[in-house]
């Protein structure tokens, strides 16, 4: 950057950080050599927010709150899964933030810091962990109880705590779209399948308010192949010909 006076202001620097700069002067057509200088920014008076907590946690949302910081310009909040994957973040002028779009029965945490009026950010406050409610558990214990040329039957453990039903989804392996069947009990029978064909399927529980559980892991099955049984010399005429098929 260029300055017409013997000084200039630089904004957006990080507190307690050493910087190195270069400066030179322009004197008509002549340009001086660069002069190197260094400086260290002082510690920020902007302290990390205190009193952070997660309130009103539901199956897909939570309210993040913290104590207001005097002189705050805005706050920065970041939301993570317990595994460390960031799933959200925002800047807000308020000392609270509604976290939405979460998955049921999952562990999360959020961190928050303040940016003060001079533009300097505070350190992040300690992570605040929370776990969303579970409305319906993922289906487990899936078994194939019957399998034939065109039929397959399945059963699984009941979901908890209070499922209203189940959605069974299946398709030919490699197909783009699933067919689905809604049932009220933890079992289902499929008819009209194609012989000697591999399918894949998954199941999810239906909870109150038309909310679904996570899908169970994809599993596969294959219907039996049709065996062609030749009748032999059915008419006892000494040879096998088309009359033996009638």
XYZ file of N, CA and C in Angstrom:
738
model
N 0.837 -1.184 0.000
C 0.000 0.000 0.000
C 0.885 1.253 0.000
N 0.314 2.358 -0.481
C 1.064 3.602 -0.525
C 0.430 4.631 0.415
N 1.269 5.506 0.984
C 0.794 6.561 1.879
C 1.482 7.874 1.491
N 0.737 8.960 1.541
C 1.300 10.286 1.216
C 1.913 10.945 2.433
N 1.578 10.440 3.627
C 2.163 10.965 4.863
C 3.236 9.995 5.350
N 3.833 10.330 6.446
C 4.880 9.476 6.993
C 4.362 8.376 7.891
N 3.095 8.017 7.749
C 2.523 6.936 8.562
C 1.328 6.345 7.816
N 0.867 5.184 8.276
C -0.359 4.573 7.750
C -0.884 3.592 8.787
N -2.174 3.299 8.702
C -2.825 2.360 9.628
C -3.118 1.047 8.915
N -2.907 -0.058 9.620
C -3.204 -1.395 9.100
C -4.177 -2.055 10.064
N -5.283 -2.552 9.547
C -6.316 -3.163 10.393
C -6.369 -4.674 10.160
N -7.082 -5.346 11.072
C -7.310 -6.779 10.937
C -6.151 -7.653 11.362
N -5.234 -7.109 12.136
C -4.105 -7.911 12.595
C -4.514 -8.792 13.770
N -3.729 -9.840 14.007
C -4.010 -10.789 15.074
C -3.255 -10.375 16.335
N -3.914 -10.366 17.499
C -3.225 -9.987 18.738
C -2.044 -10.902 19.040
N -1.050 -10.359 19.732
C 0.132 -11.103 20.177
C 0.818 -11.826 19.018
N 0.987 -11.110 17.906
C 1.602 -11.697 16.713
C 2.678 -10.761 16.192
N 3.828 -11.319 15.838
C 4.922 -10.521 15.293
C 4.758 -10.368 13.789
N 4.942 -9.157 13.299
C 4.843 -8.855 11.880
C 6.133 -8.204 11.402
N 6.414 -8.374 10.122
C 7.566 -7.745 9.475
C 7.057 -6.912 8.311
N 7.555 -5.680 8.157
C 7.147 -4.814 7.065
C 8.335 -4.254 6.308
N 8.059 -3.767 5.108
C 9.064 -3.105 4.284
C 8.528 -1.745 3.869
N 9.388 -0.727 3.914
C 8.980 0.627 3.524
C 10.077 1.271 2.677
N 9.656 2.096 1.726
C 10.607 2.865 0.924
C 9.962 4.194 0.554
N 10.763 5.147 0.175
C 10.246 6.480 -0.153
C 10.424 6.780 -1.631
N 9.527 7.624 -2.130
C 9.585 8.094 -3.516
C 9.960 9.578 -3.498
N 11.083 9.924 -4.099
C 11.542 11.315 -4.147
C 11.655 11.722 -5.616
N 10.554 12.217 -6.146
C 10.555 12.541 -7.564
C 10.771 11.283 -8.376
N 11.746 11.306 -9.272
C 12.012 10.098 -10.064
C 12.842 9.063 -9.311
N 13.301 9.409 -8.118
C 14.180 8.502 -7.379
C 13.379 7.704 -6.345
N 13.780 6.439 -6.172
C 13.137 5.552 -5.210
C 14.200 4.989 -4.290
N 13.962 5.093 -3.000
C 14.951 4.613 -2.042
C 14.916 3.091 -1.948
N 15.902 2.547 -1.280
C 15.906 1.106 -0.977
C 14.864 0.831 0.112
N 14.436 -0.439 0.167
C 13.471 -0.825 1.197
C 14.141 -0.785 2.573
N 13.356 -0.342 3.560
C 13.765 -0.410 4.960
C 12.880 -1.445 5.652
N 13.512 -2.431 6.271
C 12.743 -3.486 6.955
C 12.500 -3.096 8.403
N 11.293 -3.348 8.876
C 10.967 -3.084 10.275
C 10.052 -4.204 10.771
N 9.943 -4.356 12.076
C 9.093 -5.382 12.672
C 8.387 -4.817 13.894
N 7.286 -5.457 14.250
C 6.541 -5.058 15.441
C 5.694 -6.241 15.878
N 5.265 -6.204 17.120
C 4.405 -7.240 17.683
C 3.148 -6.588 18.231
N 2.022 -7.089 17.836
C 0.756 -6.537 18.319
C 0.558 -6.925 19.780
N -0.044 -6.045 20.566
C -0.259 -6.354 21.986
C -1.391 -7.364 22.161
N -1.458 -7.907 23.363
C -2.554 -8.824 23.689
C -3.884 -8.085 23.615
N -4.880 -8.802 23.188
C -6.209 -8.204 23.070
C -6.879 -8.111 24.432
N -7.623 -7.049 24.624
C -8.443 -6.926 25.824
C -9.785 -7.630 25.652
N -9.955 -8.287 24.492
C -11.211 -8.958 24.167
C -11.147 -10.387 24.703
N -11.796 -10.651 25.794
C -11.733 -11.963 26.438
C -12.751 -12.916 25.823
N -12.462 -14.205 25.907
C -13.387 -15.220 25.400
C -14.711 -15.152 26.154
N -15.834 -15.437 25.478
C -17.136 -15.424 26.151
C -17.168 -16.427 27.298
N -17.965 -16.139 28.294
C -18.130 -17.034 29.436
C -19.579 -17.520 29.496
N -19.780 -18.556 30.298
C -21.135 -19.054 30.542
C -21.796 -19.717 29.352
N -21.022 -20.248 28.428
C -21.614 -20.889 27.248
C -22.318 -22.181 27.645
N -23.498 -22.409 27.057
C -24.288 -23.601 27.363
C -25.215 -23.913 26.201
N -25.651 -25.165 26.122
C -26.633 -25.602 25.128
C -27.954 -25.857 25.848
N -29.008 -25.150 25.445
C -30.315 -25.261 26.080
C -31.360 -25.750 25.075
N -32.466 -26.222 25.604
C -33.627 -26.607 24.783
C -33.237 -27.570 23.658
N -32.455 -28.578 23.997
C -31.990 -29.529 22.987
C -33.135 -30.458 22.591
N -33.377 -30.585 21.280
C -34.404 -31.487 20.759
C -33.724 -32.524 19.858
N -34.536 -33.223 19.066
C -33.963 -34.232 18.169
C -33.212 -33.606 16.998
N -33.477 -32.326 16.692
C -32.804 -31.707 15.533
C -32.383 -30.258 15.751
N -32.397 -29.786 16.999
C -32.039 -28.385 17.239
C -31.535 -28.192 18.673
N -30.913 -27.041 18.904
C -30.458 -26.655 20.239
C -30.282 -25.142 20.244
N -30.354 -24.555 21.425
C -30.133 -23.121 21.581
C -28.804 -22.913 22.284
N -27.849 -22.283 21.584
C -26.553 -21.954 22.172
C -26.641 -20.574 22.817
N -26.200 -20.468 24.061
C -26.242 -19.188 24.781
C -24.897 -18.963 25.469
N -24.584 -17.695 25.751
C -23.373 -17.333 26.488
C -23.576 -15.939 27.063
N -22.742 -15.551 28.006
C -22.850 -14.228 28.618
C -22.412 -13.150 27.622
N -23.115 -12.041 27.639
C -22.748 -10.919 26.770
C -21.391 -10.356 27.189
N -20.577 -9.997 26.210
C -19.257 -9.418 26.465
C -19.300 -7.913 26.235
N -18.959 -7.092 27.239
C -18.941 -5.638 27.030
C -18.001 -5.266 25.878
N -18.445 -4.361 25.028
C -17.628 -3.908 23.915
C -17.617 -4.842 22.731
N -18.489 -5.888 22.751
C -18.512 -6.845 21.649
C -19.048 -6.189 20.379
N -18.390 -6.458 19.261
C -18.870 -6.029 17.945
C -19.799 -7.102 17.375
N -19.347 -8.357 17.415
C -20.198 -9.501 17.075
C -19.539 -10.764 17.628
N -20.259 -11.886 17.549
C -19.760 -13.173 18.009
C -19.675 -14.134 16.821
N -18.716 -15.036 16.884
C -18.566 -16.084 15.890
C -18.779 -17.432 16.558
N -19.780 -18.208 16.065
C -20.066 -19.537 16.611
C -19.819 -20.576 15.531
N -19.253 -21.708 15.920
C -19.014 -22.819 15.013
C -19.541 -24.098 15.654
N -20.215 -24.935 14.845
C -20.849 -26.158 15.338
C -20.170 -27.354 14.687
N -19.899 -28.382 15.488
C -19.185 -29.567 15.022
C -19.876 -30.834 15.506
N -19.735 -31.911 14.707
C -20.039 -33.235 15.230
C -18.948 -33.617 16.226
N -19.245 -34.589 17.082
C -18.253 -35.031 18.057
C -17.016 -35.592 17.374
N -17.161 -36.032 16.117
C -16.034 -36.571 15.351
C -15.107 -35.482 14.828
N -15.518 -34.204 14.965
C -14.680 -33.094 14.519
C -15.094 -32.486 13.205
N -16.125 -33.029 12.556
C -16.599 -32.491 11.277
C -17.462 -31.253 11.519
N -17.093 -30.131 10.928
C -17.884 -28.914 11.107
C -19.169 -29.001 10.309
N -20.291 -28.685 10.955
C -21.598 -28.766 10.298
C -22.300 -27.415 10.231
N -21.700 -26.375 10.774
C -22.350 -25.073 10.720
C -21.500 -24.003 11.370
N -21.893 -22.772 11.132
C -21.199 -21.635 11.715
C -21.886 -20.350 11.300
N -21.764 -19.328 12.114
C -22.423 -18.064 11.805
C -21.822 -16.954 12.649
N -22.110 -15.720 12.232
C -21.774 -14.538 13.019
C -23.068 -13.884 13.474
N -23.108 -13.461 14.697
C -24.330 -12.885 15.250
C -23.988 -11.761 16.217
N -24.845 -10.776 16.278
C -24.673 -9.679 17.238
C -25.274 -10.029 18.591
N -26.015 -11.142 18.666
C -26.672 -11.554 19.908
C -25.807 -12.539 20.671
N -26.082 -12.678 21.959
C -25.352 -13.657 22.758
C -26.126 -14.970 22.857
N -26.763 -15.343 21.765
C -27.439 -16.635 21.638
C -27.572 -16.948 20.156
N -27.739 -18.243 19.852
C -27.874 -18.651 18.462
C -28.657 -19.958 18.402
N -29.685 -20.010 17.533
C -30.484 -21.219 17.357
C -29.795 -22.143 16.359
N -29.377 -23.305 16.824
C -28.735 -24.310 15.968
C -29.822 -25.245 15.448
N -29.956 -25.377 14.148
C -31.002 -26.214 13.555
C -30.387 -27.183 12.543
N -31.238 -28.088 12.028
C -30.798 -29.021 10.998
C -29.906 -30.139 11.501
N -29.978 -30.446 12.788
C -29.163 -31.512 13.357
C -29.817 -32.873 13.146
N -29.047 -33.930 13.342
C -29.562 -35.294 13.239
C -29.880 -35.818 14.630
N -30.894 -36.654 14.708
C -31.307 -37.178 16.005
C -30.270 -38.143 16.575
N -30.183 -38.161 17.905
C -29.327 -39.105 18.594
C -27.847 -38.964 18.290
N -27.377 -37.751 17.995
C -25.979 -37.547 17.646
C -25.303 -36.618 18.660
N -23.993 -36.783 18.812
C -23.212 -35.931 19.704
C -22.610 -34.772 18.911
N -22.740 -33.579 19.459
C -22.228 -32.354 18.836
C -21.512 -31.519 19.891
N -20.837 -30.473 19.423
C -20.358 -29.428 20.321
C -20.276 -28.119 19.543
N -20.292 -27.008 20.279
C -20.097 -25.721 19.631
C -19.025 -24.939 20.377
N -18.378 -24.026 19.648
C -17.419 -23.104 20.232
C -17.817 -21.694 19.800
N -17.476 -20.714 20.612
C -17.862 -19.336 20.319
C -16.755 -18.399 20.759
N -16.577 -17.321 20.008
C -15.650 -16.265 20.409
C -16.267 -14.922 20.062
N -15.692 -13.869 20.601
C -16.204 -12.525 20.382
C -15.190 -11.728 19.566
N -15.691 -10.886 18.699
C -14.864 -9.906 17.998
C -15.221 -8.542 18.582
N -14.254 -7.892 19.183
C -14.526 -6.639 19.870
C -14.562 -5.457 18.900
N -14.916 -4.304 19.426
C -15.115 -3.132 18.586
C -13.885 -2.695 17.829
N -12.686 -3.033 18.348
C -11.457 -2.661 17.639
C -11.104 -3.665 16.547
N -11.975 -4.679 16.347
C -11.749 -5.675 15.300
C -10.940 -6.867 15.730
N -10.464 -6.889 16.984
C -9.633 -7.999 17.445
C -10.515 -9.131 17.962
N -10.218 -10.384 17.561
C -11.013 -11.523 18.039
C -10.450 -12.085 19.336
N -11.317 -12.600 20.162
C -10.888 -13.297 21.368
C -10.539 -14.735 21.030
N -9.929 -15.447 21.953
C -9.821 -16.905 21.773
C -11.223 -17.523 21.827
N -11.360 -18.732 21.289
C -12.617 -19.452 21.419
C -12.804 -19.914 22.857
N -14.041 -19.853 23.324
C -14.359 -20.424 24.627
C -14.270 -21.953 24.542
N -14.223 -22.609 25.684
C -14.129 -24.072 25.719
C -15.321 -24.698 24.987
N -15.122 -25.820 24.293
C -16.227 -26.475 23.577
C -17.368 -26.848 24.519
N -18.595 -26.697 24.020
C -19.791 -27.055 24.789
C -20.429 -28.265 24.121
N -20.328 -29.462 24.714
C -20.914 -30.653 24.095
C -22.402 -30.783 24.404
N -23.121 -31.418 23.495
C -24.533 -31.746 23.731
C -24.923 -32.891 22.806
N -25.993 -33.593 23.156
C -26.474 -34.735 22.376
C -27.944 -34.536 22.058
N -28.295 -34.648 20.782
C -29.700 -34.496 20.394
C -30.516 -35.706 20.849
N -31.806 -35.487 21.029
C -32.706 -36.547 21.468
C -32.868 -37.615 20.384
N -33.197 -38.819 20.827
C -33.494 -39.912 19.905
C -34.998 -40.142 19.873
N -35.624 -39.911 18.724
C -37.048 -40.199 18.572
C -37.266 -41.646 18.165
N -36.451 -42.115 17.232
C -36.526 -43.502 16.772
C -35.113 -44.004 16.528
N -34.793 -45.142 17.079
C -33.472 -45.713 16.848
C -33.397 -46.336 15.453
N -32.187 -46.481 14.968
C -31.975 -47.146 13.683
C -32.327 -48.626 13.801
N -32.951 -49.165 12.774
C -33.364 -50.568 12.772
C -32.130 -51.469 12.825
N -32.192 -52.506 13.665
C -31.103 -53.476 13.797
C -31.664 -54.896 13.725
N -30.758 -55.859 13.690
C -31.156 -57.267 13.740
C -31.963 -57.729 12.546
N -31.656 -57.215 11.359
C -32.432 -57.570 10.163
C -32.096 -58.998 9.734
N -33.126 -59.811 9.485
C -32.948 -61.182 9.035
C -33.832 -61.460 7.827
N -33.347 -62.283 6.922
C -34.158 -62.778 5.801
C -34.777 -64.092 6.271
N -36.068 -64.095 6.461
C -36.743 -65.256 7.039
C -37.292 -66.211 5.992
N -37.397 -65.748 4.741
C -37.897 -66.618 3.664
C -37.358 -66.094 2.336
N -36.978 -67.007 1.450
C -36.460 -66.606 0.156
C -36.793 -67.684 -0.868
N -37.324 -67.260 -2.000
C -37.685 -68.194 -3.064
C -37.408 -67.546 -4.411
N -38.039 -68.071 -5.478
C -37.836 -67.523 -6.814
C -38.374 -66.091 -6.939
N -39.521 -65.826 -6.353
C -40.182 -64.528 -6.533
C -40.596 -63.877 -5.220
N -40.208 -64.461 -4.089
C -40.657 -63.969 -2.785
C -39.477 -63.848 -1.828
N -39.526 -62.828 -0.990
C -38.549 -62.679 0.086
C -39.256 -62.081 1.299
N -38.963 -62.615 2.470
C -39.565 -62.117 3.711
C -38.459 -61.697 4.672
N -38.748 -60.655 5.469
C -37.744 -60.063 6.349
C -38.362 -59.778 7.715
N -37.523 -59.777 8.733
C -37.933 -59.387 10.084
C -36.760 -58.663 10.736
N -37.052 -57.802 11.732
C -36.008 -57.025 12.402
C -36.453 -56.681 13.811
N -35.506 -56.210 14.600
C -35.828 -55.831 15.973
C -36.670 -54.564 15.986
N -37.637 -54.478 16.887
C -38.420 -53.235 16.982
C -37.522 -52.046 17.331
N -37.772 -50.918 16.686
C -37.052 -49.691 17.031
C -37.575 -49.158 18.363
N -36.881 -48.220 18.954
C -37.324 -47.622 20.213
C -37.115 -46.120 20.146
N -37.792 -45.307 20.958
C -38.703 -45.794 21.998
C -40.136 -46.044 21.512
N -40.636 -45.241 20.580
C -42.052 -45.377 20.209
C -42.262 -45.194 18.707
N -41.834 -46.157 17.893
C -42.071 -46.022 16.447
C -43.552 -46.202 16.118
N -43.991 -45.504 15.095
C -45.374 -45.675 14.629
C -45.454 -46.622 13.446
N -44.314 -47.029 12.904
C -44.284 -47.941 11.769
C -42.891 -47.999 11.180
N -42.807 -48.602 9.998
C -41.519 -48.776 9.338
C -41.695 -48.577 7.834
N -40.624 -48.145 7.191
C -40.605 -48.035 5.731
C -39.508 -48.941 5.194
N -39.918 -49.939 4.419
C -38.991 -50.878 3.799
C -38.735 -50.411 2.373
N -37.466 -50.233 2.018
C -37.088 -49.709 0.696
C -36.203 -50.743 0.001
N -36.515 -51.059 -1.253
C -35.713 -52.039 -1.998
C -35.635 -51.660 -3.473
N -34.621 -52.211 -4.142
C -34.441 -51.996 -5.573
C -33.510 -53.076 -6.127
N -33.581 -53.281 -7.428
C -32.615 -54.147 -8.086
C -31.234 -53.516 -7.912
N -30.249 -54.331 -7.608
C -28.907 -53.816 -7.363
C -28.427 -53.016 -8.573
N -28.044 -51.756 -8.335
C -27.578 -50.892 -9.400
C -28.644 -49.997 -9.987
N -29.923 -50.224 -9.639
C -31.006 -49.370 -10.143
C -30.934 -47.995 -9.476
N -31.541 -47.006 -10.127
C -31.456 -45.634 -9.619
C -32.416 -45.380 -8.458
N -33.616 -45.925 -8.518
C -34.662 -45.566 -7.563
C -35.100 -46.762 -6.728
N -35.529 -46.461 -5.508
C -36.069 -47.473 -4.610
C -37.593 -47.552 -4.745
N -38.125 -48.756 -4.578
C -39.540 -48.924 -4.260
C -39.637 -48.952 -2.740
N -40.795 -48.612 -2.190
C -40.907 -48.659 -0.742
C -42.290 -49.133 -0.328
N -42.318 -49.699 0.859
C -43.552 -50.242 1.412
C -43.609 -49.860 2.877
N -44.713 -49.234 3.301
C -44.901 -48.850 4.693
C -45.655 -49.952 5.431
N -45.124 -50.362 6.570
C -45.746 -51.415 7.369
C -45.818 -50.965 8.818
N -46.673 -51.586 9.586
C -46.859 -51.188 10.982
C -46.097 -52.080 11.951
N -45.621 -53.237 11.483
C -44.907 -54.174 12.351
C -43.498 -54.405 11.809
N -42.588 -54.915 12.626
C -41.198 -55.097 12.182
C -40.981 -56.344 11.323
N -41.745 -56.466 10.257
C -41.582 -57.566 9.316
C -42.288 -57.199 8.022
N -41.866 -57.826 6.925
C -42.477 -57.540 5.634
C -42.205 -58.712 4.695
N -43.111 -58.950 3.744
C -42.931 -59.960 2.706
C -43.076 -59.292 1.350
N -42.111 -59.519 0.487
C -42.148 -58.990 -0.875
C -42.530 -60.113 -1.830
N -43.459 -59.830 -2.702
C -43.882 -60.781 -3.726
C -43.629 -60.190 -5.111
N -43.676 -61.030 -6.113
C -43.526 -60.547 -7.482
C -42.113 -60.170 -7.864
N -41.125 -60.707 -7.150
C -39.728 -60.432 -7.493
C -39.311 -61.247 -8.723
N -38.212 -60.841 -9.320
C -37.714 -61.504 -10.527
C -36.755 -62.617 -10.117
N -36.935 -63.838 -10.631
C -36.012 -64.926 -10.273
C -34.566 -64.609 -10.650
N -33.648 -65.174 -9.889
C -32.211 -65.071 -10.147
C -31.769 -63.606 -10.304
N -32.257 -62.752 -9.406
C -31.953 -61.320 -9.469
C -31.467 -60.847 -8.105
N -30.422 -60.029 -8.104
C -29.883 -59.504 -6.852
C -30.541 -58.165 -6.537
N -30.985 -58.014 -5.303
C -31.620 -56.789 -4.819
C -30.829 -56.240 -3.637
N -31.050 -54.959 -3.344
C -30.547 -54.369 -2.115
C -31.694 -53.671 -1.404
N -31.585 -53.582 -0.069
C -32.697 -53.024 0.703
C -32.180 -52.312 1.938
N -33.019 -51.458 2.480
C -32.741 -50.741 3.722
C -34.068 -50.440 4.394
N -34.033 -50.188 5.686
C -35.260 -49.984 6.467
C -35.070 -48.785 7.378
N -36.133 -48.026 7.589
C -36.097 -46.967 8.587
C -37.408 -46.964 9.361
N -37.333 -46.526 10.599
C -38.519 -46.451 11.441
C -39.206 -45.104 11.261
N -40.513 -45.114 11.392
C -41.306 -43.887 11.357
C -41.649 -43.495 12.787
N -41.392 -42.242 13.136
C -41.632 -41.772 14.496
C -42.778 -40.759 14.503
N -43.039 -40.215 15.663
C -44.101 -39.223 15.787
C -43.802 -38.007 14.931
N -44.838 -37.394 14.404
C -44.659 -36.220 13.581
C -44.063 -36.505 12.223
N -44.237 -37.737 11.729
C -43.727 -38.153 10.410
C -42.213 -38.011 10.313
N -41.549 -38.152 11.424
C -40.093 -38.093 11.450
C -39.550 -39.499 11.276
N -38.471 -39.652 10.490
C -37.882 -40.955 10.229
C -36.578 -41.118 10.992
N -36.266 -42.346 11.344
C -34.941 -42.665 11.876
C -33.933 -42.675 10.741
N -32.670 -42.836 11.075
C -31.656 -43.050 10.043
C -31.933 -44.373 9.338
N -31.539 -44.473 8.088
C -31.678 -45.711 7.347
C -30.714 -46.765 7.880
N -31.167 -48.003 7.903
C -30.264 -49.091 8.271
C -29.241 -49.291 7.154
N -28.113 -49.920 7.449
C -27.120 -50.162 6.396
C -27.709 -50.972 5.246
N -27.300 -50.660 4.026
C -27.771 -51.406 2.861
C -27.344 -52.867 2.964
N -28.279 -53.770 2.640
C -28.002 -55.196 2.584
C -28.518 -55.740 1.249
N -28.041 -56.909 0.855
C -28.428 -57.482 -0.428
C -28.990 -58.889 -0.244
N -29.755 -59.317 -1.220
C -30.220 -60.706 -1.299
C -30.429 -61.038 -2.773
N -30.483 -62.316 -3.087
C -30.692 -62.754 -4.467
C -31.750 -63.837 -4.500
N -32.735 -63.641 -5.356
C -33.792 -64.639 -5.513
C -33.228 -65.885 -6.199
N -33.922 -67.006 -5.980
C -33.464 -68.270 -6.557
C -33.630 -68.268 -8.070
N -32.764 -69.004 -8.743
C -32.891 -69.204 -10.186
C -33.908 -70.301 -10.459
N -34.682 -70.147 -11.515
C -35.669 -71.161 -11.905
C -34.937 -72.322 -12.556
N -35.165 -73.533 -12.068
C -34.561 -74.722 -12.647
C -35.473 -75.281 -13.738
N -34.913 -75.522 -14.923
C -35.681 -76.108 -16.024
C -35.587 -77.626 -15.930
N -36.705 -78.276 -15.686
C -36.763 -79.732 -15.533
C -37.363 -80.323 -16.803
N -36.570 -81.103 -17.517
C -37.068 -81.714 -18.746
C -37.897 -82.937 -18.395
N -39.020 -83.103 -19.062
C -39.934 -84.197 -18.689
C -39.463 -85.579 -19.132
N -38.501 -85.633 -20.071
C -38.114 -86.942 -20.605
C -39.168 -87.474 -21.578
N -39.193 -88.776 -21.788
C -40.134 -89.402 -22.738
C -41.477 -89.599 -22.060
N -42.194 -88.456 -21.894
C -43.450 -88.509 -21.145
C -44.519 -89.354 -21.824
N -44.503 -89.421 -23.176
C -45.567 -90.168 -23.865
C -45.149 -91.585 -24.242
N -43.955 -91.984 -23.770
C -43.491 -93.358 -23.969
C -43.479 -93.789 -25.436
N -43.058 -92.831 -26.327
C -43.003 -93.214 -27.736
C -41.580 -93.495 -28.186
N -40.658 -93.581 -27.238
C -39.301 -93.954 -27.577
C -38.369 -92.797 -27.828
N -38.861 -91.530 -27.824
C -37.982 -90.389 -27.985
C -38.540 -89.188 -27.220
N -37.675 -88.162 -27.082
C -38.093 -86.933 -26.414
C -38.341 -85.890 -27.494
N -39.591 -85.478 -27.658
C -39.944 -84.457 -28.637
C -40.981 -83.530 -28.032
N -41.528 -82.640 -28.877
C -42.432 -81.618 -28.321
C -43.706 -82.206 -27.755
N -44.063 -83.423 -28.177
C -45.277 -84.017 -27.614
C -45.112 -84.359 -26.153
N -43.850 -84.450 -25.696
C -43.618 -84.766 -24.282
C -43.882 -83.553 -23.371
N -44.079 -82.334 -23.954
C -44.304 -81.135 -23.152
C -45.794 -80.796 -23.023
N -46.678 -81.610 -23.515
C -48.117 -81.327 -23.481
C -48.839 -82.402 -22.686
